[in-house]
PDB file of C-alpha atoms in Angstrom:
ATOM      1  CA  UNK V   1      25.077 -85.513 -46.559  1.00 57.00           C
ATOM      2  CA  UNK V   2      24.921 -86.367 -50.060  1.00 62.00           C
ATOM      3  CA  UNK V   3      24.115 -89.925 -50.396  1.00 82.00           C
ATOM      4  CA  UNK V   4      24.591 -91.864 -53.968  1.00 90.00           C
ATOM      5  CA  UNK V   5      22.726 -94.979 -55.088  1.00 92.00           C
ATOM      6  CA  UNK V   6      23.989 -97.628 -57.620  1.00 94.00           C
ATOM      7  CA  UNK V   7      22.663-101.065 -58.749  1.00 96.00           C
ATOM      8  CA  UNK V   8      23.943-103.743 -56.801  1.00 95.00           C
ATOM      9  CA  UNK V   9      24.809-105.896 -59.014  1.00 96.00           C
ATOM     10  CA  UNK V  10      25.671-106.061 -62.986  1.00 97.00           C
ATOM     11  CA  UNK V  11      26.561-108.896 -65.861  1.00 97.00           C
ATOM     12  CA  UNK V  12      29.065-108.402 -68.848  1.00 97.00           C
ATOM     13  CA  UNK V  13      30.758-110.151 -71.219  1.00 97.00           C
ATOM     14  CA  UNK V  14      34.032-109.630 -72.178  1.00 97.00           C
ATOM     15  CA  UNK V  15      34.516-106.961 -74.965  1.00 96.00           C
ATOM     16  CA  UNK V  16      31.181-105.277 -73.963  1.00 97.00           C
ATOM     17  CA  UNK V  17      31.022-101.501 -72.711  1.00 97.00           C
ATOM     18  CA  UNK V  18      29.842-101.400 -69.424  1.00 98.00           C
ATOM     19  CA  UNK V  19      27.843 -98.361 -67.814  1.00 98.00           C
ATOM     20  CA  UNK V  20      27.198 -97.914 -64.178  1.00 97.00           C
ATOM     21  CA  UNK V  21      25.241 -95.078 -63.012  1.00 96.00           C
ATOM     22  CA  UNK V  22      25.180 -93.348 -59.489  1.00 94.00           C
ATOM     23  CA  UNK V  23      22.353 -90.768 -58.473  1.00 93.00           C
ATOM     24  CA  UNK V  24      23.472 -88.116 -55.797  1.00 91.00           C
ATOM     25  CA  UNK V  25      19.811 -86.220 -55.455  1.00 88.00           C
ATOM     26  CA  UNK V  26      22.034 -84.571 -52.424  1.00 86.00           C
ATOM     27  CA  UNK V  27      25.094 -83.265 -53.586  1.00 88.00           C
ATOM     28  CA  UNK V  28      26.459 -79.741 -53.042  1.00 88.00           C
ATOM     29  CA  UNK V  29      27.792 -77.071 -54.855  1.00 87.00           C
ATOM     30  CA  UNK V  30      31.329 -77.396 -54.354  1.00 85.00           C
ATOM     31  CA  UNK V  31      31.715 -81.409 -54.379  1.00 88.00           C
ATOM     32  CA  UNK V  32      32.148 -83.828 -57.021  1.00 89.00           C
ATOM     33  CA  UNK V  33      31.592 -86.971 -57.866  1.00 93.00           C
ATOM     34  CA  UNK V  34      34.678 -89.759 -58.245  1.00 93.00           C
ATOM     35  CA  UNK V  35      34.916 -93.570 -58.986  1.00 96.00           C
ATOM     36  CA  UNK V  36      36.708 -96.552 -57.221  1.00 97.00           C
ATOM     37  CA  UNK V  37      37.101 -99.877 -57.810  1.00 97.00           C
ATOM     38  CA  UNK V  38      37.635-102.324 -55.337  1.00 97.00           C
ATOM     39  CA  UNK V  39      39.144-106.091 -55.893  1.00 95.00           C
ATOM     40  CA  UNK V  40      38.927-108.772 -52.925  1.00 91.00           C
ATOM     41  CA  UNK V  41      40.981-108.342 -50.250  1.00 87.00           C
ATOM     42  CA  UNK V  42      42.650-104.827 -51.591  1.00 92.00           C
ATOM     43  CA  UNK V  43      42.084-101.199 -50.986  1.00 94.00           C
ATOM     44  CA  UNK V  44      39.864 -99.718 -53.402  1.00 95.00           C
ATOM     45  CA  UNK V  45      41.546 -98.381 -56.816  1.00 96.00           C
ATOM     46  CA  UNK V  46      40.725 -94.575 -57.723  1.00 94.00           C
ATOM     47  CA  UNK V  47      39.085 -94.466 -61.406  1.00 96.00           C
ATOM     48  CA  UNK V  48      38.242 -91.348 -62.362  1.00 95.00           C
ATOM     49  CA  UNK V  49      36.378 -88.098 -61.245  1.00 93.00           C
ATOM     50  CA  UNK V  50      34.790 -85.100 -62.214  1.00 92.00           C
ATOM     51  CA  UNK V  51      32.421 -82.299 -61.830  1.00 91.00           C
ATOM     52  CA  UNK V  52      30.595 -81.890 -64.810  1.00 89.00           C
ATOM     53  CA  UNK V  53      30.299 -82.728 -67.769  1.00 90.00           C
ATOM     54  CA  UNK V  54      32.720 -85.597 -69.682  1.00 94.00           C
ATOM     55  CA  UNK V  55      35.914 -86.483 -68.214  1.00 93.00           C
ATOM     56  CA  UNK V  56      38.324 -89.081 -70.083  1.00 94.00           C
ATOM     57  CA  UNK V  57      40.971 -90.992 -69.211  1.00 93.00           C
ATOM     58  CA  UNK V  58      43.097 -94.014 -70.014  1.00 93.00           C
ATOM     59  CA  UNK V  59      40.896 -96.445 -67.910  1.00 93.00           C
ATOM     60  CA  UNK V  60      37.042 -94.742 -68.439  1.00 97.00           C
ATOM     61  CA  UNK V  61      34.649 -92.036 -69.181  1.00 97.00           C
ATOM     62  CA  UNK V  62      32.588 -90.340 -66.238  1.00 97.00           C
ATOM     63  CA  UNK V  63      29.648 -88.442 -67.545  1.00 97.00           C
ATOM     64  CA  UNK V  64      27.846 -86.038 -65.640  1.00 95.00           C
ATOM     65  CA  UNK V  65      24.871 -84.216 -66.644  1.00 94.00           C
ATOM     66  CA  UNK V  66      24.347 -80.448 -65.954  1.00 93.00           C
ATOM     67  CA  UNK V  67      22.199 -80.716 -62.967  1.00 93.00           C
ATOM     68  CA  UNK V  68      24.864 -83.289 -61.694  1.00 92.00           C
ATOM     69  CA  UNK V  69      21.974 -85.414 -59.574  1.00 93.00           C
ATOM     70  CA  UNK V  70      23.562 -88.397 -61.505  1.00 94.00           C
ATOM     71  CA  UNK V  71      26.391 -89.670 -63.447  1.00 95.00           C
ATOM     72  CA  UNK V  72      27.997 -92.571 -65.165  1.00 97.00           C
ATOM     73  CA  UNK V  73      30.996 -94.197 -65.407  1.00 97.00           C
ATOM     74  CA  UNK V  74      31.573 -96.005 -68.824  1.00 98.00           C
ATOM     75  CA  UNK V  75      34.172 -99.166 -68.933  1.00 97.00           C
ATOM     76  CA  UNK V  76      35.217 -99.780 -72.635  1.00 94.00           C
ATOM     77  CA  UNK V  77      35.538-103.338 -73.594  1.00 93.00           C
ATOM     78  CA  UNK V  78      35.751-104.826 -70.807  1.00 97.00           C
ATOM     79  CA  UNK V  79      37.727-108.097 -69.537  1.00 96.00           C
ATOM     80  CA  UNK V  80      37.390-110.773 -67.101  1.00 97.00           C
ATOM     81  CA  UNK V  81      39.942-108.404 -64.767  1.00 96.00           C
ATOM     82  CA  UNK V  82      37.672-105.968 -64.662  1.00 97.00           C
ATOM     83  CA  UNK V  83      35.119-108.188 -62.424  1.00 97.00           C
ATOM     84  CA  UNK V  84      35.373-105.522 -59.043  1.00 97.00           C
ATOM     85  CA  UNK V  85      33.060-103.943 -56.907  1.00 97.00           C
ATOM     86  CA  UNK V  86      32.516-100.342 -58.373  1.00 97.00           C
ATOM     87  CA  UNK V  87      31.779 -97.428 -55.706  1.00 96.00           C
ATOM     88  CA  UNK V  88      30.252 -94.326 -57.115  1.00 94.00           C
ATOM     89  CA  UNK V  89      30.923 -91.989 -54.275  1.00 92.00           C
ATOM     90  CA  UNK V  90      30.484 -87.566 -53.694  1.00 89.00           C
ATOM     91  CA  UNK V  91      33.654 -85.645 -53.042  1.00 86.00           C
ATOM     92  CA  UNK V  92      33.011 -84.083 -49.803  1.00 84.00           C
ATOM     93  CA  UNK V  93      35.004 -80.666 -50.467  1.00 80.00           C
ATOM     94  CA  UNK V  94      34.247 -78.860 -47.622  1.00 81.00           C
ATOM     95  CA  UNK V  95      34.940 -81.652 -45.212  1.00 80.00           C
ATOM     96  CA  UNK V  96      39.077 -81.954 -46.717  1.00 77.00           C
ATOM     97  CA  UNK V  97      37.584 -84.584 -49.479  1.00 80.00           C
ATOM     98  CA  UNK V  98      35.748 -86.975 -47.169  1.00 83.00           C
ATOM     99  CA  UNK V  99      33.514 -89.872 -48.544  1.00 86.00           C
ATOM    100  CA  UNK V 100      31.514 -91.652 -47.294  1.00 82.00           C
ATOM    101  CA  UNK V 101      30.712 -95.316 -48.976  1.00 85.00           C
ATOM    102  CA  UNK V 102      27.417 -96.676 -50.334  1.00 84.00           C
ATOM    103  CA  UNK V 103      27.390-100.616 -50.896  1.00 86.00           C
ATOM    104  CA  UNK V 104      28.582-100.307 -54.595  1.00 94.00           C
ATOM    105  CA  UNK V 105      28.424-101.941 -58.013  1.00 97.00           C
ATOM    106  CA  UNK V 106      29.120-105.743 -58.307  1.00 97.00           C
ATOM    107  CA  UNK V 107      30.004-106.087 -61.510  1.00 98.00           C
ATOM    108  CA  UNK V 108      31.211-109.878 -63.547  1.00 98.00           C
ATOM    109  CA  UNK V 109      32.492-110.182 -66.476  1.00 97.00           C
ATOM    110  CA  UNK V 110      31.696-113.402 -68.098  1.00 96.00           C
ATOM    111  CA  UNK V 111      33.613-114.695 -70.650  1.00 95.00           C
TER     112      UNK V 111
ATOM    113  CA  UNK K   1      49.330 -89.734 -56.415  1.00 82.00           C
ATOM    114  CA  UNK K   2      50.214 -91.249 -53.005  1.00 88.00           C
ATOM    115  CA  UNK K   3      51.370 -94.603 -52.367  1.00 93.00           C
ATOM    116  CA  UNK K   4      51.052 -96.153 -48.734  1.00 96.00           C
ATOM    117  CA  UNK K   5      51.927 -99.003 -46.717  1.00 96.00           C
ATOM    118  CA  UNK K   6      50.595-100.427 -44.285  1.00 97.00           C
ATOM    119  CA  UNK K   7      51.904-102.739 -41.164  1.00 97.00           C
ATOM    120  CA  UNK K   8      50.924-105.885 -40.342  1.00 97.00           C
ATOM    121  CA  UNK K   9      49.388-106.670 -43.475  1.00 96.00           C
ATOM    122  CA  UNK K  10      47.263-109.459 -41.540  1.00 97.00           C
ATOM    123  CA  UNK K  11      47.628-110.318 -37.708  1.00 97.00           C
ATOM    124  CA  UNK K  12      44.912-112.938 -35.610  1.00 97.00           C
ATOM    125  CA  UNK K  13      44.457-111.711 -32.133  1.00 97.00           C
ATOM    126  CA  UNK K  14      43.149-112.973 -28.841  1.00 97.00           C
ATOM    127  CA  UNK K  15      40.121-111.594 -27.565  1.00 97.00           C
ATOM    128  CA  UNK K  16      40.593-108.569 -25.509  1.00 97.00           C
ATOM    129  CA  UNK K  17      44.487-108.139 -26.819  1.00 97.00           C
ATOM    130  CA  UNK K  18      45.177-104.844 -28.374  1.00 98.00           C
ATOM    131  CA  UNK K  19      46.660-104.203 -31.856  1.00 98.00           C
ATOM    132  CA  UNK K  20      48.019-100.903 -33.457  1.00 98.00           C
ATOM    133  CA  UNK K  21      48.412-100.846 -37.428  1.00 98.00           C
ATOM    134  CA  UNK K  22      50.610 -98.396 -39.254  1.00 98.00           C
ATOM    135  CA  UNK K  23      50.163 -96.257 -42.080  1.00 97.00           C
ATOM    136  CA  UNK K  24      52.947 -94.816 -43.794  1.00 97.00           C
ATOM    137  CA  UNK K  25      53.085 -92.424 -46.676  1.00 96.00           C
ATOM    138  CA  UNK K  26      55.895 -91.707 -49.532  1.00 94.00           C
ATOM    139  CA  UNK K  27      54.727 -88.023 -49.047  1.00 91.00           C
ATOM    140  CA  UNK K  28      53.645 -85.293 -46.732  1.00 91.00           C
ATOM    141  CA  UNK K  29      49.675 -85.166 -46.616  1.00 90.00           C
ATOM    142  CA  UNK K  30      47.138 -83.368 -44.396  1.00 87.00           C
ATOM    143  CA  UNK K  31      44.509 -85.143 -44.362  1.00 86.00           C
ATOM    144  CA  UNK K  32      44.317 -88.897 -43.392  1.00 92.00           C
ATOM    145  CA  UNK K  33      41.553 -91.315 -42.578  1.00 94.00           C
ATOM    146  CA  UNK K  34      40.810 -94.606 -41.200  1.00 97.00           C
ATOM    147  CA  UNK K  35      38.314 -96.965 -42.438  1.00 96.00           C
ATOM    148  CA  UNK K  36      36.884-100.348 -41.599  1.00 97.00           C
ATOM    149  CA  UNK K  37      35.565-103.008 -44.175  1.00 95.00           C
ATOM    150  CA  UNK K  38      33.609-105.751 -42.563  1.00 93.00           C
ATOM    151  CA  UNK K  39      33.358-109.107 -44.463  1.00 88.00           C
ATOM    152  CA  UNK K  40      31.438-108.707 -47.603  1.00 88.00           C
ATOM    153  CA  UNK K  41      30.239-105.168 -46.954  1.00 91.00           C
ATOM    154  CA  UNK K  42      31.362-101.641 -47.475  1.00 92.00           C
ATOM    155  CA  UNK K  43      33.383 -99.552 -46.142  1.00 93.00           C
ATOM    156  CA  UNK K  44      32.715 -97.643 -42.942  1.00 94.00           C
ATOM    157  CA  UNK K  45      34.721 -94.397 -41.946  1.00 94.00           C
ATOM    158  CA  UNK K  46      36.369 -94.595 -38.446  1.00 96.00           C
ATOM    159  CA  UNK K  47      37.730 -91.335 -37.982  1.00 95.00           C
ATOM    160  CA  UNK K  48      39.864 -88.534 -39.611  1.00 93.00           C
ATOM    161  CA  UNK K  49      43.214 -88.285 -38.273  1.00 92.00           C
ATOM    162  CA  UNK K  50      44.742 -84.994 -39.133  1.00 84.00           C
ATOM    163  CA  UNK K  51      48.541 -84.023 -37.875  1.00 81.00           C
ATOM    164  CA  UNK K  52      48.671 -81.225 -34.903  1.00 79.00           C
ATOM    165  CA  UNK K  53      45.038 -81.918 -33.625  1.00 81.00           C
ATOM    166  CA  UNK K  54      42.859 -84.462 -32.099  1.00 87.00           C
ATOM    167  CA  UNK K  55      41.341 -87.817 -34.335  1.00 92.00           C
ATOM    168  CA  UNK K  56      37.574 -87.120 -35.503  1.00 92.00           C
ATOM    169  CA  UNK K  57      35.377 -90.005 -34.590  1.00 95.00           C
ATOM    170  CA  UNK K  58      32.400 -90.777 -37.001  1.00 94.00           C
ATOM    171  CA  UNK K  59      29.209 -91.590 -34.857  1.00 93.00           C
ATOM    172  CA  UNK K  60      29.978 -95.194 -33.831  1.00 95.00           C
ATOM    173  CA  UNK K  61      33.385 -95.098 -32.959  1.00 96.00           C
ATOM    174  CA  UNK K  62      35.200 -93.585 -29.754  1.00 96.00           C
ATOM    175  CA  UNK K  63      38.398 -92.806 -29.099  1.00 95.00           C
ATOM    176  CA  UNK K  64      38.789 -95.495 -26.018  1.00 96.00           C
ATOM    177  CA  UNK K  65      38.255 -98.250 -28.253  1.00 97.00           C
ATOM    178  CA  UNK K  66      40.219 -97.357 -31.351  1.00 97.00           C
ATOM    179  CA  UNK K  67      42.814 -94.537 -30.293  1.00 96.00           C
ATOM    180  CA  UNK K  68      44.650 -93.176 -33.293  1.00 96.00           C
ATOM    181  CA  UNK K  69      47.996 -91.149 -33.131  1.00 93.00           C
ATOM    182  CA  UNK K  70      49.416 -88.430 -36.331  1.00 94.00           C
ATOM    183  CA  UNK K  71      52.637 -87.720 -35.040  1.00 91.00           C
ATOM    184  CA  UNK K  72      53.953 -85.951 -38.211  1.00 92.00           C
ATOM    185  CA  UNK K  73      52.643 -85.428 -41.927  1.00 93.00           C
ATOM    186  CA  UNK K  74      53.776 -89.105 -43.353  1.00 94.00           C
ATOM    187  CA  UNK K  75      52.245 -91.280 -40.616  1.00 95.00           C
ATOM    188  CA  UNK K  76      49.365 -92.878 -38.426  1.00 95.00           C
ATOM    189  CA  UNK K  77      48.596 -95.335 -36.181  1.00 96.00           C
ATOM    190  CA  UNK K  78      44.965 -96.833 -35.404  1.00 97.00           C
ATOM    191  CA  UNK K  79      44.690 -98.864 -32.365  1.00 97.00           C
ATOM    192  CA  UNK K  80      42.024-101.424 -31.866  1.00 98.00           C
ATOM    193  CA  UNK K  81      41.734-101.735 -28.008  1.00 97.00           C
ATOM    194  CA  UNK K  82      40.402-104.771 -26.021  1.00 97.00           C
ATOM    195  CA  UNK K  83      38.949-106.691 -28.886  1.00 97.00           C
ATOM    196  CA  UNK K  84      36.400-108.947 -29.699  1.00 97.00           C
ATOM    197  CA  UNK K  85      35.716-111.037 -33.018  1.00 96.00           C
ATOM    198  CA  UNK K  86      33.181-108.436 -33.739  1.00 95.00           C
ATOM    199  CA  UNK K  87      35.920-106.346 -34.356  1.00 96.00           C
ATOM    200  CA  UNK K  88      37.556-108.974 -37.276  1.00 96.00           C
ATOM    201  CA  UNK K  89      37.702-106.663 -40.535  1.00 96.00           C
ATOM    202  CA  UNK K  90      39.993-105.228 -42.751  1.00 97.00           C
ATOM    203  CA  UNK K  91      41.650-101.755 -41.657  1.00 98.00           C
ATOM    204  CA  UNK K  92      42.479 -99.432 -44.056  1.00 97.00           C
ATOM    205  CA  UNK K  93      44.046 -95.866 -43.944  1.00 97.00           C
ATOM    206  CA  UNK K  94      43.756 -93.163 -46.922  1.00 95.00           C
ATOM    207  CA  UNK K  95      45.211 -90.152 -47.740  1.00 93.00           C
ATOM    208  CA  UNK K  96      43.670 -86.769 -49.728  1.00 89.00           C
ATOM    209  CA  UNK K  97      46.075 -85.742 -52.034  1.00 87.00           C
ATOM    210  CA  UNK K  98      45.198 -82.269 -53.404  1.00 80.00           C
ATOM    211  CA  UNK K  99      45.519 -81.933 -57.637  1.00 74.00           C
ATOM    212  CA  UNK K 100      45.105 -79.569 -60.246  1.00 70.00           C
ATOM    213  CA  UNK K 101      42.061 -76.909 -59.812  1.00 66.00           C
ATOM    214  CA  UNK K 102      41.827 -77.797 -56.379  1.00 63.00           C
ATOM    215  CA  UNK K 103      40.391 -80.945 -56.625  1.00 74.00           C
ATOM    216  CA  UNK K 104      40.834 -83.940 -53.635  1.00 81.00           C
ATOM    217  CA  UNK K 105      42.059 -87.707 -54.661  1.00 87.00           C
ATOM    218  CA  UNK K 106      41.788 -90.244 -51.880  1.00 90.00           C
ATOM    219  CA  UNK K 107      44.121 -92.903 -52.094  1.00 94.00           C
ATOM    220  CA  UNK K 108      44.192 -96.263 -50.195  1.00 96.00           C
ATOM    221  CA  UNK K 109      46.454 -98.599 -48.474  1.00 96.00           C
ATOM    222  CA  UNK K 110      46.061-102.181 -48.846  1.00 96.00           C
ATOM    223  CA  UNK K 111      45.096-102.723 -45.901  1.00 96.00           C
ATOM    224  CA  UNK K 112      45.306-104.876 -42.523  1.00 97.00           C
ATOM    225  CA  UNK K 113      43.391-107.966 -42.092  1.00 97.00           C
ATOM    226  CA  UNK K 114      42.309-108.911 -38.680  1.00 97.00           C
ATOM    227  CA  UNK K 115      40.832-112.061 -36.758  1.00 97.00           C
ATOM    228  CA  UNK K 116      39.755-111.913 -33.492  1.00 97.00           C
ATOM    229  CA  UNK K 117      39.194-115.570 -32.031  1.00 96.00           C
TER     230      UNK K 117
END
């Protein structure tokens, strides 16, 4: 089972770009790797997702080198709403998109 | 994208009471899933709950202590059975939406706060 890891924690400032990145050593062929972000006492938020490469959209940028054992999601200029747990999480494609959850990215965004 | 509800929002509970939480979708999906977020950690998968066939329990979790019913393609229930306040967490339920080139989006509900005392 592919299993991702993530810093626990991170510090911003508002304005700043903000890069989290995941490793999946584990992951398969046919998954793919997709972001969440989770606010206190709320389901988690999808971000973004991909399987290679750089995907784009309104919110961030997930890169994802070839061999796809890591990627990173980039925040651009961040503000104090963006303070959230971020989960980095594998697709599991085979198993009707399944995913299991790692402890996440505790990011703040100081002023 | 999906967008789901979820009933009660928050309920406290007496020890050994039972609860059931709904989970209703604005459109017809296959796959569904329950999860479990303790206080301050993660989430945990419960089970998958797909329509026509029985719930799949993740190792942990059996079906006597948190039954869970897919009667059609837009709803779920998850029923925590005889409780304790180990079992105060929040409940969620999520649905796979399939998208362009095949690709899977889970989407959550807001969940369903509960206290055991």
């Amino acid at each position: 089972l592919a299993k991702t890891t993530q810093p626990i924690s991170m510090d911003s400032y508002e304005g700043q770009e903000v890069n989290i990145t995941c490793s999946h050593n584990n992951i398969a062929t046919n998954d793919y790797i997709t972001w969440y972000q989770q606010f206190p006492s709320q389901g988690p938020r999808f971000i973004i997702q991909g399987y290679k490469t750089k995907v784009t959209n309104e919110v961030a940028s997930l890169f994802i080198p070839a061999d796809r054992k890591s990627s990173t999601l980039s925040l651009p200029r961040v503000s104090l709403s963006d303070t959230a747990v971020y989960y980095c999480l594998v697709v599991l494609y085979n198993q009707g998109g399944k995913l299991i959850f790692g402890q996440g990215t505790e990011l703040s965004v100081k002023p | 994208s999906a967008v789901i509800s979820q009933k009660p929002s928050r309920d406290i509970c007496q020890r050994g009471t039972s609860l059931t939480i709904q989970c209703q979708v604005d459109s017809q999906v296959t796959m569904m899933f329950w999860y479990r977020q303790q206080p301050g950690q993660s989430l945990t998968l419960i089970a998958t709950a797909n329509q026509g066939s029985e719930a799949t329990y993740e190792s942990g979790f059996v079906i006597d202590k948190f039954p869970i019913s897919r009667p059609n393609l837009t709803f779920s229930t998850l029923t925590v059975s005889n409780m304790s306040p180990e079992d105060s967490s929040i409940y969620l339920c999520s649905v796979v939406v399939r998208g362009q080139g095949a690709t899977d989006t889970q989407y959550f509900g807001p969940g369903t706060r509960l206290t055991v005392l």
